[in-house]
Amino acid sequence: MGNKFSRRDTLKFGLGATLGATTALYAPAVLSSDAPVIRYLGTAVNMGDEIEKKLFEDTGIKVQYISKTTDEVTKSVLTQPNSFDIVDSEYFSLPKLVPSGNILGMDTTRIKEWDNVTSIFTKGMTPSGKKVGLQGTAPSKVMYLTGATSGKFADEATQYATLIPTVYNADTLGIRPDLIDAPVTSWADLMRPEFKGKAATLNIPSIGIMDAAMVVEAMGEYTYPDKGNMTKAEIDLTMKIFTEAKKAGHFRAFWSDFNESVNLMASGEVVIQSMWSPAITAVKAQGKPCVYQPLKEGYRAWAAGFALPKTTKGKQADVVYEFINWYLSGWVGAYLNRQGYYSAVLSTAKEYMSENEWGFWMEGKPAAEDILSPSGAKLGSVGEVRDGGSYEDRMGGVACWNATMDENKYMVRKWNEMVAA
Amino acid sequence: MTKISRYFVPKFSWLALPFAAVFFLFFVIPLFLTIIVSFWDYNDYSIIPDLIFENYVYIFEGCFQFDADLCMTFKTYLSTLYFCLLTWGLTLFVGFFVAYFLAFYVKTIPIQIVLFLICTIPFWTSNVIRMVSWIPLLGRHGLINDTLIFLGIIDAPVEWFLYSEFSVILALVHLYTLFMIVPIFNSMIRIDKSIIEGAYDAGASEIQILTNIIIPLCKPGIVIGSIFVVTVVMGDFVTIGIMGGQQLASIGKIINTEMNYLQLPGAAANAVILLFITIIIIITMTKFIDIRKEL
């Protein structure tokens, strides 16, 4: 791969130098037959054929997806930083990635829409000024670096960002309203006795423990100073409650794969569980009612963004920055918003969405006409309102963020103990 | 000397070189590295060359306080061994009789081949598809539960059909019986038919022929099949995870989780212990029979 690039670059440079401005007419043809390729490492969340096609149409850049799970993305950044040109990582991985020195600070002066990036990332509040919960690895706490290669987080805004945000969302419990009698309003309802053998949670320790903490707090067992950074005693307490429930047969299953969560819910094996928003859509697409239930204690949020490995330099870095600018310019934002995620730059995405779409997804208004997914599947009928309502209500209701704890090693061990119990 | 020269014919020993090289490159070296890394230190984002025993100490923490509950490591190994033993017993039972049927009751080779291919069906689909397809069969609203309710045999769905020890064992037996069938079948078809005819003519019953001739002559096949099944089940975490609803412990899952959290030295230490235990099991099995002598 490396050789190919340098050959291409040399070719381009050579052509540019010899043909130069005098034959500017020929240049586009030459360049388009020699499309730059970027290797894009990330989770499958924001990878899609449509994005790839549109990108090539608009910019002539080709993208090569390297799709992995969240944990594997982190592993790749740490162990194989030269295997990709750009990484789409979650913010909660940053406490591992940044000290390793394998990713560079992103130069915000090269990002056209930087000033329009939603204040959730830059200030930790919604656009209307409502403060969001900052427990856990909240993006606003790890947004800036003290320098491009410093490896240290900055307390104040600097020129260098850790990640250029791409996509984020607020997660909650998913339920099957047709199989549940009493309304679900709190995280504590996951442990309601009537759901014995019909509840599930996920077997990804770093996310599972956050959901567990939301439950424990909602049950009134304990109030954490910071759910996203527990002490050993707090981990013990949280896991004890879940271990007892597990032993008593409260959980039908734990899931570790997105598709498992869809199957559990669609088959009716489980009626209430920790879930991700596209999984709700997938259950609905099978004709089963499924609600992403807003809960009074708030949401557990996550966010992802772009970074360059230290090995992406020069012309290749220019191409990657061009890609990021295109990514934030609106089309992709609209594409993400239509799936129930949120885009980092709201103003540009709005231009690519119809009034009805914007009203439904972002403002919590009833749909004036059918709501379609990017692939054309029907997600909502006329009059329907999005679960949880508007962007302000959902993101404003965030209680904590996915996190990497100081006691990570201990937490993973305790989680394994629960599975073995 | 004579014993060694039976296995090594110097003139042709170079034929083993390519395979030996593959083994060295892709087995011996990685294994050696795993052992080395198991003594290294680590933090959140890197592994640090060192010589510490903490990774091992950590695994056995609390394991030797006999007044307390069983520690996680022992619990996990017990659960893994339990699955291993049950799967081994069941695959041996099913596999032996399938092979017996194929070898002695099916007369023509084409039909033997067809039936053999049928035995490989579980491997035609991916793990993901198998995982999805068990739910409509064993699930709460699955085919079996619905049928039993329809027939009035049960009133409410049976919960333990899925996400239980039962479903794990079922899936493991379903998958790995083939590993028993192949070597046992191989041993059986090499039995000289005239021996069986001789026994039959001398008045032996089918059961006597089975216990006195076929089983003793199939021992190498049984041991080889057992080694396959035991090693695969000891390291399995995908099947136990999926069929157990991720609520049943397996040592493979612990290693997998540690790898995902970049606790590579910890995972390496666990892997070394798993390897050690598996080797002990295999040595014990081969004590009963000298595979090389019998081949």
XYZ file of C-alpha atoms in Angstrom:
716
model
C 0.000 0.000 0.000
C 2.689 2.431 1.022
C 4.571 1.975 -2.242
C 1.479 2.494 -4.284
C 0.873 5.821 -2.623
C 4.325 7.134 -3.058
C 4.287 6.106 -6.693
C 0.983 7.846 -7.196
C 2.147 10.901 -5.390
C 5.313 11.051 -7.458
C 3.267 10.647 -10.616
C 0.895 13.382 -9.610
C 3.709 15.675 -8.649
C 5.527 14.954 -11.887
C 2.459 15.564 -13.991
C 1.634 18.683 -12.069
C 5.138 20.056 -12.556
C 5.418 19.319 -16.259
C 1.903 20.062 -17.378
C 1.427 22.748 -14.806
C -1.091 25.514 -15.062
C -0.777 25.772 -18.830
C -2.672 22.546 -19.339
C -5.087 22.987 -16.465
C -7.871 21.590 -18.636
C -6.328 18.137 -18.573
C -5.631 18.061 -14.908
C -9.065 16.921 -13.632
C -9.058 13.941 -15.994
C -5.614 12.921 -14.875
C -6.506 13.253 -11.227
C -9.808 11.387 -11.411
C -8.202 8.368 -13.030
C -5.787 8.415 -10.141
C -8.246 8.739 -7.266
C -6.706 9.018 -3.810
C -7.683 6.202 -1.468
C -7.989 6.459 2.280
C -8.086 3.516 4.638
C -10.821 4.193 7.162
C -10.752 2.204 10.413
C -13.897 2.244 12.509
C -16.993 0.447 13.708
C -19.633 -0.309 11.118
C -21.905 2.360 12.653
C -21.068 5.089 10.185
C -19.808 3.126 7.255
C -22.096 2.609 4.295
C -22.052 2.058 0.559
C -24.123 5.223 0.061
C -21.551 7.327 1.892
C -18.754 5.761 -0.139
C -20.528 6.455 -3.439
C -21.476 10.019 -2.563
C -17.951 10.749 -1.357
C -16.483 9.649 -4.675
C -19.054 11.685 -6.621
C -18.377 14.832 -4.634
C -14.633 14.695 -4.091
C -13.127 11.877 -6.162
C -11.788 10.296 -2.994
C -12.143 6.563 -2.567
C -12.542 5.038 0.840
C -11.554 1.583 1.976
C -13.465 0.516 5.070
C -11.784 -1.502 7.810
C -14.698 -2.429 10.024
C -14.100 -3.702 13.557
C -15.779 -3.701 16.960
C -15.146 -0.790 19.328
C -12.587 -2.715 21.369
C -10.790 -3.957 18.279
C -10.555 -0.438 16.865
C -8.725 0.604 20.022
C -6.499 -2.436 19.779
C -5.641 -1.642 16.146
C -4.718 1.957 16.953
C -2.390 0.792 19.711
C -0.810 -2.165 17.967
C -0.977 -1.357 14.225
C -1.014 2.430 13.804
C 0.220 2.166 10.217
C -2.636 -0.046 9.033
C -5.036 2.863 8.410
C -5.078 6.531 7.355
C -7.934 7.696 9.548
C -9.646 6.218 12.575
C -13.175 6.689 13.787
C -12.878 6.048 17.510
C -15.099 6.474 20.528
C -14.230 9.230 22.974
C -14.054 6.825 25.885
C -11.071 5.102 24.264
C -9.065 8.334 24.374
C -7.527 7.840 27.830
C -5.887 4.769 26.265
C -5.121 6.196 22.822
C -3.723 9.615 23.662
C -0.899 8.583 26.049
C 0.238 5.973 23.517
C 1.220 8.777 21.137
C -0.174 6.838 18.188
C -2.729 9.458 17.199
C -2.078 13.088 16.403
C -3.914 16.153 17.627
C -6.350 17.329 14.959
C -5.682 20.857 13.718
C -9.028 22.601 14.172
C -7.986 25.523 11.958
C -8.145 23.116 9.019
C -11.760 22.147 9.785
C -14.104 24.563 7.989
C -17.123 23.926 10.179
C -15.230 23.747 13.465
C -17.015 26.751 14.913
C -20.335 25.125 14.154
C -19.590 21.824 15.892
C -22.308 21.312 18.471
C -21.566 22.751 21.901
C -22.124 19.315 23.471
C -18.560 18.572 22.440
C -16.920 21.907 22.925
C -18.709 23.209 26.015
C -20.597 20.267 27.499
C -23.992 21.884 26.998
C -26.819 21.661 24.486
C -27.209 24.397 21.825
C -29.778 26.155 24.015
C -27.368 26.176 26.947
C -28.676 23.271 29.028
C -25.830 21.483 30.838
C -25.494 17.779 30.065
C -24.295 15.196 32.585
C -20.523 14.897 32.498
C -19.962 11.676 34.456
C -17.745 9.210 32.636
C -15.458 10.103 29.740
C -17.587 13.022 28.513
C -16.274 14.349 25.173
C -16.020 17.903 26.477
C -13.533 16.694 29.121
C -11.159 15.116 26.596
C -11.768 17.374 23.615
C -8.456 19.240 23.442
C -4.758 18.485 23.587
C -2.072 20.860 24.828
C -0.235 20.390 21.495
C -0.337 18.345 18.293
C 1.923 15.654 19.690
C 1.740 16.432 23.393
C -0.148 13.333 24.537
C -1.818 15.404 27.262
C -5.404 16.609 27.582
C -5.893 20.364 27.844
C -8.344 21.937 30.279
C -9.167 24.779 27.926
C -9.862 25.056 24.223
C -6.690 24.883 22.131
C -5.941 24.625 18.427
C -5.627 20.859 18.677
C -8.600 18.563 19.170
C -8.315 14.896 20.130
C -11.082 13.803 17.792
C -13.180 15.644 15.242
C -16.663 14.507 16.288
C -18.722 12.544 13.796
C -21.623 10.791 15.457
C -23.127 10.380 18.907
C -26.305 9.357 20.608
C -28.095 8.924 23.901
C -28.771 5.278 24.803
C -31.463 3.888 27.057
C -33.452 0.685 27.596
C -35.413 -0.866 24.770
C -38.766 -2.480 25.553
C -41.448 -4.533 23.824
C -44.582 -2.525 24.711
C -46.880 -5.292 23.466
C -45.456 -7.775 25.993
C -45.274 -5.431 28.986
C -48.286 -4.321 31.062
C -47.137 -1.611 33.465
C -45.301 1.418 32.063
C -41.503 1.509 32.262
C -40.169 4.824 33.537
C -36.914 4.147 35.358
C -33.643 2.262 34.906
C -34.663 0.372 38.055
C -37.485 -1.260 36.087
C -34.895 -3.517 34.455
C -34.827 -5.375 37.789
C -38.602 -5.524 38.268
C -39.546 -9.058 39.486
C -42.102 -9.530 36.710
C -39.278 -9.375 34.151
C -37.517 -12.350 35.703
C -36.083 -14.438 32.881
C -37.134 -11.808 30.351
C -34.500 -9.114 30.863
C -31.086 -8.787 29.245
C -28.033 -6.611 29.446
C -24.859 -6.496 27.437
C -21.686 -8.453 27.945
C -19.328 -5.605 27.070
C -17.921 -4.751 30.506
C -17.093 -1.067 29.950
C -20.611 -0.288 28.719
C -22.433 -2.892 30.807
C -21.113 -1.470 34.062
C -22.441 1.980 33.180
C -25.910 0.582 32.585
C -25.579 -1.375 35.821
C -24.647 1.835 37.645
C -27.691 3.620 36.235
C -29.834 0.757 37.555
C -28.195 0.689 40.998
C -28.604 4.439 41.382
C -32.214 4.328 40.216
C -32.941 1.558 42.743
C -31.757 3.951 45.432
C -28.996 1.588 46.535
C -26.185 4.069 46.113
C -25.396 7.439 44.586
C -22.077 7.525 42.770
C -19.852 10.586 42.858
C -18.851 9.586 39.300
C -20.351 6.491 37.688
C -17.708 6.693 35.001
C -14.837 6.367 37.441
C -15.753 4.034 40.250
C -13.634 3.022 43.183
C -13.018 -0.667 43.841
C -15.675 -0.633 46.565
C -18.190 0.918 44.185
C -17.410 -1.690 41.536
C -17.904 -4.431 44.139
C -21.237 -3.004 45.182
C -22.501 -2.625 41.613
C -21.425 -6.095 40.568
C -22.840 -7.659 43.726
C -26.329 -6.463 42.873
C -26.049 -7.700 39.307
C -24.458 -10.995 40.327
C -27.308 -11.750 42.703
C -29.855 -10.959 40.019
C -27.995 -13.139 37.559
C -27.824 -16.049 39.998
C -31.547 -15.725 40.653
C -32.155 -16.156 36.932
C -33.281 -12.608 36.329
C -31.474 -12.304 32.995
C -32.470 -14.395 30.025
C -29.155 -13.652 28.354
C -26.303 -11.213 28.014
C -25.533 -10.093 24.507
C -22.237 -9.029 23.028
C -23.177 -8.663 19.406
C -25.595 -6.127 17.984
C -27.481 -8.844 16.074
C -27.960 -10.886 19.233
C -29.787 -7.988 20.851
C -32.061 -7.714 17.823
C -32.851 -11.443 17.894
C -33.508 -11.526 21.621
C -35.991 -8.693 21.317
C -37.664 -9.670 18.048
C -38.215 -13.273 19.189
C -39.773 -12.171 22.464
C -37.142 -14.032 24.504
C -36.499 -10.698 26.150
C -38.939 -7.836 26.705
C -36.634 -5.259 28.306
C -32.918 -4.794 27.790
C -29.984 -2.496 27.252
C -30.067 -1.645 23.587
C -28.613 0.575 20.880
C -30.765 2.763 18.713
C -30.254 1.033 15.322
C -31.188 -2.275 16.996
C -34.596 -0.776 17.810
C -34.986 0.135 14.161
C -34.021 -3.409 13.155
C -36.646 -4.926 15.481
C -39.286 -2.549 14.114
C -38.285 -3.514 10.582
C -39.339 -7.082 11.471
C -42.822 -5.775 12.241
C -42.476 -6.031 16.034
C -43.272 -3.000 18.187
C -40.219 -1.766 20.037
C -39.724 1.438 21.977
C -36.497 3.199 22.942
C -37.932 4.137 26.312
C -36.872 7.481 27.807
C -36.252 7.086 31.540
C -36.436 9.645 34.298
C -32.805 9.204 35.379
C -31.603 10.123 31.907
C -29.491 8.585 29.198
C -26.082 6.967 28.877
C -24.431 8.705 25.960
C -21.573 7.879 23.611
C -19.711 9.779 20.923
C -17.213 9.034 18.203
C -14.853 11.084 16.104
C -12.003 11.119 13.618
C -8.301 11.097 14.336
C -5.204 10.611 12.218
C -2.513 8.143 13.184
C 0.964 9.611 13.488
C 1.885 7.822 10.255
C -0.517 9.829 8.051
C 1.457 12.791 6.762
C 1.839 15.250 3.897
C -0.428 14.803 0.911
C -2.220 11.859 2.439
C -3.062 13.998 5.468
C -4.423 16.682 3.104
C -6.726 14.126 1.515
C -7.902 12.961 4.929
C -8.651 16.523 6.056
C -10.551 17.053 2.803
C -12.542 13.917 3.611
C -13.331 15.164 7.127
C -14.477 18.532 5.793
C -16.715 16.773 3.314
C -18.025 14.552 6.111
C -19.092 17.556 8.156
C -20.547 19.431 5.181
C -24.057 18.107 5.642
C -24.895 15.156 3.418
C -23.486 12.555 5.819
C -24.952 14.432 8.779
C -28.424 14.122 7.289
C -27.752 10.463 6.529
C -26.796 9.801 10.162
C -29.662 11.830 11.589
C -32.119 9.825 9.504
C -30.944 6.657 11.264
C -31.622 8.103 14.677
C -28.027 9.120 15.406
C -26.908 12.722 15.719
C -24.436 14.564 13.510
C -21.707 16.805 14.874
C -22.531 19.876 12.788
C -26.276 20.343 12.967
C -26.552 23.443 10.769
C -25.135 21.761 7.661
C -27.139 18.562 8.122
C -30.358 20.573 8.319
C -29.879 21.802 4.748
C -29.985 18.231 3.491
C -33.110 17.187 5.400
C -36.731 17.963 4.603
C -38.722 20.062 7.042
C -40.716 16.995 8.025
C -37.554 14.957 8.655
C -35.895 17.674 10.680
C -39.066 18.147 12.713
C -39.387 14.440 13.467
C -35.767 13.541 14.216
C -34.507 16.753 15.802
C -37.435 18.770 17.117
C -39.660 16.017 18.495
C -42.585 16.982 16.258
C -45.160 14.481 15.017
C -44.370 13.226 11.512
C -46.349 15.071 8.839
C -45.665 12.282 6.374
C -44.083 8.825 6.599
C -40.538 8.763 7.936
C -38.138 6.726 5.823
C -34.688 5.349 6.586
C -31.822 6.214 4.180
C -32.481 2.884 2.437
C -36.171 3.687 2.051
C -37.635 1.457 4.778
C -40.535 2.983 6.674
C -39.577 3.881 10.241
C -42.543 5.972 11.328
C -46.078 6.766 10.179
C -47.872 10.086 10.036
C -48.492 11.500 13.483
C -45.809 9.413 15.195
C -43.325 11.118 17.513
C -39.734 10.042 18.062
C -39.083 8.079 21.306
C -37.631 10.547 23.773
C -38.593 13.570 21.712
C -36.310 16.341 20.533
C -32.555 16.691 20.393
C -32.690 19.114 23.315
C -34.722 16.684 25.407
C -32.628 13.638 24.581
C -29.117 15.080 24.669
C -30.109 17.446 27.488
C -31.142 14.379 29.472
C -27.758 12.695 29.317
C -26.679 11.480 32.762
C -23.349 9.862 31.940
C -21.029 8.866 29.120
C -19.313 5.623 28.185
C -16.092 5.567 30.130
C -12.668 4.116 30.722
C -12.168 3.873 34.475
C -8.932 4.129 36.411
C -9.809 0.755 37.933
C -10.429 -0.781 34.517
C -8.439 -3.937 35.237
C -10.323 -4.598 38.448
C -13.644 -3.882 36.767
C -13.020 -6.375 33.954
C -12.050 -8.991 36.510
C -15.202 -8.411 38.554
C -17.279 -8.599 35.409
C -15.735 -11.970 34.548
C -16.526 -13.100 38.081
C -20.152 -12.203 37.588
C -20.315 -14.231 34.374
C -18.722 -17.186 36.197
C -21.032 -16.923 39.214
C 17.979 -47.152 18.159
C 15.673 -49.599 16.450
C 12.706 -47.808 17.897
C 13.815 -44.468 16.542
C 14.705 -45.785 13.119
C 11.179 -47.063 12.841
C 9.957 -43.468 12.738
C 12.830 -41.752 10.976
C 14.011 -43.002 7.642
C 16.926 -40.624 7.077
C 16.665 -40.706 3.318
C 13.168 -39.299 3.292
C 13.111 -37.208 6.432
C 13.440 -34.002 4.370
C 9.858 -34.620 3.255
C 8.793 -33.535 6.719
C 10.626 -30.223 6.398
C 7.864 -28.062 4.875
C 5.402 -29.094 7.544
C 8.012 -28.763 10.251
C 8.743 -25.238 9.012
C 5.055 -24.307 9.072
C 4.779 -25.692 12.568
C 7.854 -23.847 13.732
C 6.803 -20.512 12.240
C 3.133 -20.540 13.115
C 3.035 -22.649 16.229
C 6.321 -22.905 18.097
C 7.354 -19.258 17.770
C 3.944 -17.765 18.676
C 3.625 -20.167 21.588
C 7.067 -19.201 22.814
C 6.136 -15.510 22.545
C 2.900 -16.133 24.437
C 4.832 -17.697 27.271
C 7.263 -14.777 27.352
C 4.502 -12.148 27.298
C 2.706 -13.895 30.155
C 5.519 -12.641 32.404
C 5.323 -9.049 31.151
C 3.694 -6.086 32.812
C 1.029 -3.950 31.157
C -0.969 -0.754 31.455
C -4.043 0.511 29.611
C -2.351 0.994 26.294
C 0.868 -0.990 26.125
C 2.673 -4.080 27.295
C 5.934 -3.606 29.146
C 8.814 -6.089 28.957
C 9.465 -7.354 32.449
C 9.718 -10.532 34.473
C 6.837 -10.573 36.925
C 4.627 -13.332 38.234
C 1.672 -11.082 39.030
C -0.342 -12.232 36.025
C -0.297 -15.745 37.436
C -0.796 -14.637 41.023
C -3.787 -12.585 39.875
C -5.397 -15.617 38.251
C -5.184 -17.682 41.425
C -6.035 -14.853 43.821
C -8.332 -16.173 46.531
C -8.174 -19.703 45.152
C -6.516 -21.214 48.190
C -8.798 -19.846 50.886
C -10.817 -22.964 51.398
C -13.309 -21.427 53.791
C -14.529 -18.945 51.174
C -16.454 -19.504 47.978
C -14.643 -21.117 45.091
C -12.562 -18.521 43.246
C -13.431 -17.423 39.741
C -10.621 -19.365 38.093
C -11.524 -22.683 39.695
C -15.216 -22.109 39.063
C -14.543 -21.354 35.435
C -12.310 -24.372 34.947
C -14.830 -26.611 36.689
C -17.572 -25.355 34.427
C -15.361 -25.761 31.345
C -14.338 -29.283 32.411
C -17.953 -30.167 33.065
C -18.931 -29.164 29.520
C -15.890 -30.977 28.243
C -16.710 -34.236 30.003
C -20.376 -34.297 29.043
C -19.655 -33.359 25.435
C -16.926 -35.968 25.250
C -19.180 -38.719 26.596
C -22.085 -37.853 24.331
C -20.052 -37.323 21.157
C -18.267 -40.619 21.835
C -21.538 -42.471 22.261
C -23.261 -40.925 19.243
C -20.120 -40.826 17.109
C -19.195 -44.449 17.772
C -22.553 -45.804 16.721
C -22.826 -43.568 13.675
C -19.386 -44.794 12.586
C -20.385 -48.374 13.394
C -23.454 -48.028 11.233
C -21.502 -46.440 8.389
C -18.729 -49.031 8.485
C -20.658 -52.264 8.970
C -24.241 -51.705 7.889
C -23.803 -49.544 4.805
C -22.553 -51.855 2.099
C -21.648 -49.608 -0.835
C -19.017 -46.926 -0.877
C -21.088 -44.249 -2.710
C -23.798 -44.424 -0.045
C -21.132 -44.308 2.656
C -19.804 -41.118 1.087
C -23.267 -39.578 0.816
C -24.058 -40.362 4.453
C -20.676 -39.051 5.475
C -21.345 -35.746 3.764
C -24.649 -35.518 5.590
C -22.690 -35.701 8.844
C -20.853 -32.510 7.854
C -24.055 -30.457 7.510
C -23.555 -28.612 10.814
C -20.428 -27.090 9.286
C -22.166 -25.782 6.194
C -23.469 -22.688 7.937
C -21.660 -19.938 9.768
C -21.746 -19.514 13.511
C -23.971 -16.481 13.177
C -26.615 -18.320 11.172
C -26.570 -21.246 13.586
C -26.907 -18.838 16.470
C -29.942 -17.202 14.878
C -31.549 -20.474 13.893
C -31.576 -22.049 17.349
C -33.978 -19.399 18.682
C -36.960 -20.340 16.456
C -36.395 -23.979 17.365
C -35.644 -23.922 21.093
C -36.879 -20.475 22.101
C -39.718 -19.570 24.397
C -41.999 -19.227 21.384
C -40.021 -21.726 19.329
C -41.135 -24.759 17.374
C -40.548 -27.311 20.129
C -42.247 -25.316 22.868
C -45.199 -24.450 20.643
C -45.611 -28.084 19.579
C -45.475 -29.376 23.158
C -48.052 -26.790 24.230
C -50.244 -27.630 21.239
C -50.126 -31.323 22.151
C -51.044 -30.448 25.711
C -47.876 -31.990 27.151
C -46.851 -28.759 28.898
C -48.836 -25.691 29.955
C -46.142 -23.040 29.842
C -43.037 -22.791 27.637
C -39.994 -24.652 28.936
C -37.347 -22.030 29.621
C -34.309 -24.263 29.847
C -34.380 -25.318 26.211
C -32.362 -22.230 25.366
C -29.653 -20.232 27.162
C -28.916 -23.079 29.544
C -26.398 -25.864 30.075
C -28.721 -28.061 28.080
C -28.566 -25.882 24.981
C -24.785 -25.521 25.265
C -24.283 -29.288 25.402
C -26.756 -29.802 22.580
C -24.925 -27.355 20.332
C -21.482 -28.741 21.210
C -22.561 -32.333 20.525
C -24.290 -31.257 17.338
C -21.100 -29.606 16.146
C -18.349 -31.901 17.279
C -19.735 -35.416 16.880
C -18.181 -35.386 13.424
C -14.731 -35.141 15.014
C -15.458 -38.501 16.670
C -17.051 -40.130 13.646
C -14.147 -39.554 11.278
C -11.264 -41.185 13.213
C -13.435 -43.994 14.601
C -14.805 -44.756 11.159
C -11.267 -44.759 9.841
C -10.249 -47.333 12.461
C -13.282 -49.473 11.765
C -12.902 -49.829 8.043
C -9.321 -50.984 8.552
C -10.434 -53.930 10.656
C -9.864 -57.082 8.691
C -13.324 -58.425 7.844
C -12.088 -61.995 8.112
C -11.513 -61.539 11.849
C -15.154 -60.582 12.305
C -16.293 -63.431 10.064
C -14.114 -65.791 12.073
C -15.679 -64.654 15.319
C -19.130 -64.928 13.808
C -18.424 -68.457 12.577
C -17.119 -69.383 15.998
C -20.526 -68.401 17.376
C -19.902 -64.938 18.827
C -22.948 -62.672 19.135
C -22.924 -59.143 17.694
C -22.394 -57.678 21.156
C -19.485 -60.011 21.805
C -17.935 -59.042 18.477
C -18.419 -55.399 19.358
C -16.858 -55.587 22.803
C -14.130 -58.130 22.099
C -13.007 -57.149 18.617
C -14.291 -53.845 17.333
C -13.922 -51.629 20.395
C -10.354 -52.790 21.193
C -9.322 -52.307 17.570
C -10.970 -48.872 17.430
C -9.107 -47.525 20.452
C -6.705 -45.355 18.443
C -9.646 -43.785 16.605
C -11.460 -43.196 19.870
C -8.428 -41.537 21.443
C -7.774 -39.332 18.414
C -11.432 -38.300 18.301
C -11.360 -37.615 22.038
C -8.295 -35.408 21.675
C -10.063 -33.389 18.978
C -13.230 -32.945 21.017
C -11.507 -32.187 24.314
C -9.111 -29.587 22.898
C -11.840 -27.855 20.911
C -14.302 -27.716 23.813
C -11.640 -26.595 26.331
C -10.913 -23.527 24.207
C -14.451 -22.855 23.021
C -16.077 -19.585 23.960
C -18.249 -18.788 20.971
C -20.673 -21.711 21.302
C -20.778 -21.623 25.090
C -21.271 -17.863 24.905
C -24.045 -17.866 22.344
C -25.948 -20.910 23.547
C -25.474 -20.047 27.212
C -26.771 -16.518 26.723
C -23.267 -15.303 27.718
C -24.135 -16.246 31.289
C -22.032 -19.396 31.528
C -18.345 -19.077 32.178
C -15.707 -20.536 29.923
C -11.992 -20.000 30.131
C -11.926 -18.985 26.472
C -14.339 -16.139 27.166
C -12.119 -14.819 29.946
C -9.133 -14.810 27.607
C -11.242 -13.165 24.904
C -12.390 -10.399 27.262
C -8.843 -9.776 28.457
C -7.628 -9.538 24.867
C -10.348 -7.011 24.062
C -9.229 -4.859 26.954
C -5.615 -5.143 25.882
C -4.664 -7.035 29.012
C -2.499 -9.186 26.806
C -0.069 -10.490 29.445
C -3.036 -11.552 31.602
C -4.604 -13.288 28.628
C -1.270 -14.939 27.828
C -0.954 -16.260 31.383
C -4.464 -17.681 31.205
C -3.667 -19.243 27.855
C -0.532 -20.867 29.219
C -2.495 -22.406 32.079
C -5.220 -23.587 29.723
C -2.587 -25.167 27.505
C -0.976 -26.836 30.492
C -4.252 -28.351 31.672
C -5.224 -29.485 28.186
C -1.849 -31.155 27.738
C -2.292 -33.010 31.029
C -5.674 -34.289 29.862
C -4.233 -35.433 26.556
C -1.248 -37.139 28.180
C -3.643 -38.967 30.490
C -5.664 -40.131 27.524
C -2.675 -41.337 25.588
C -1.534 -43.281 28.649
C -4.410 -45.642 27.979
C -3.265 -46.298 24.485
C -0.109 -45.811 22.449
C -1.505 -44.122 19.365
C 1.674 -44.486 17.342
C 1.924 -48.195 18.015
C -1.615 -48.757 16.933
C -1.482 -46.720 13.740
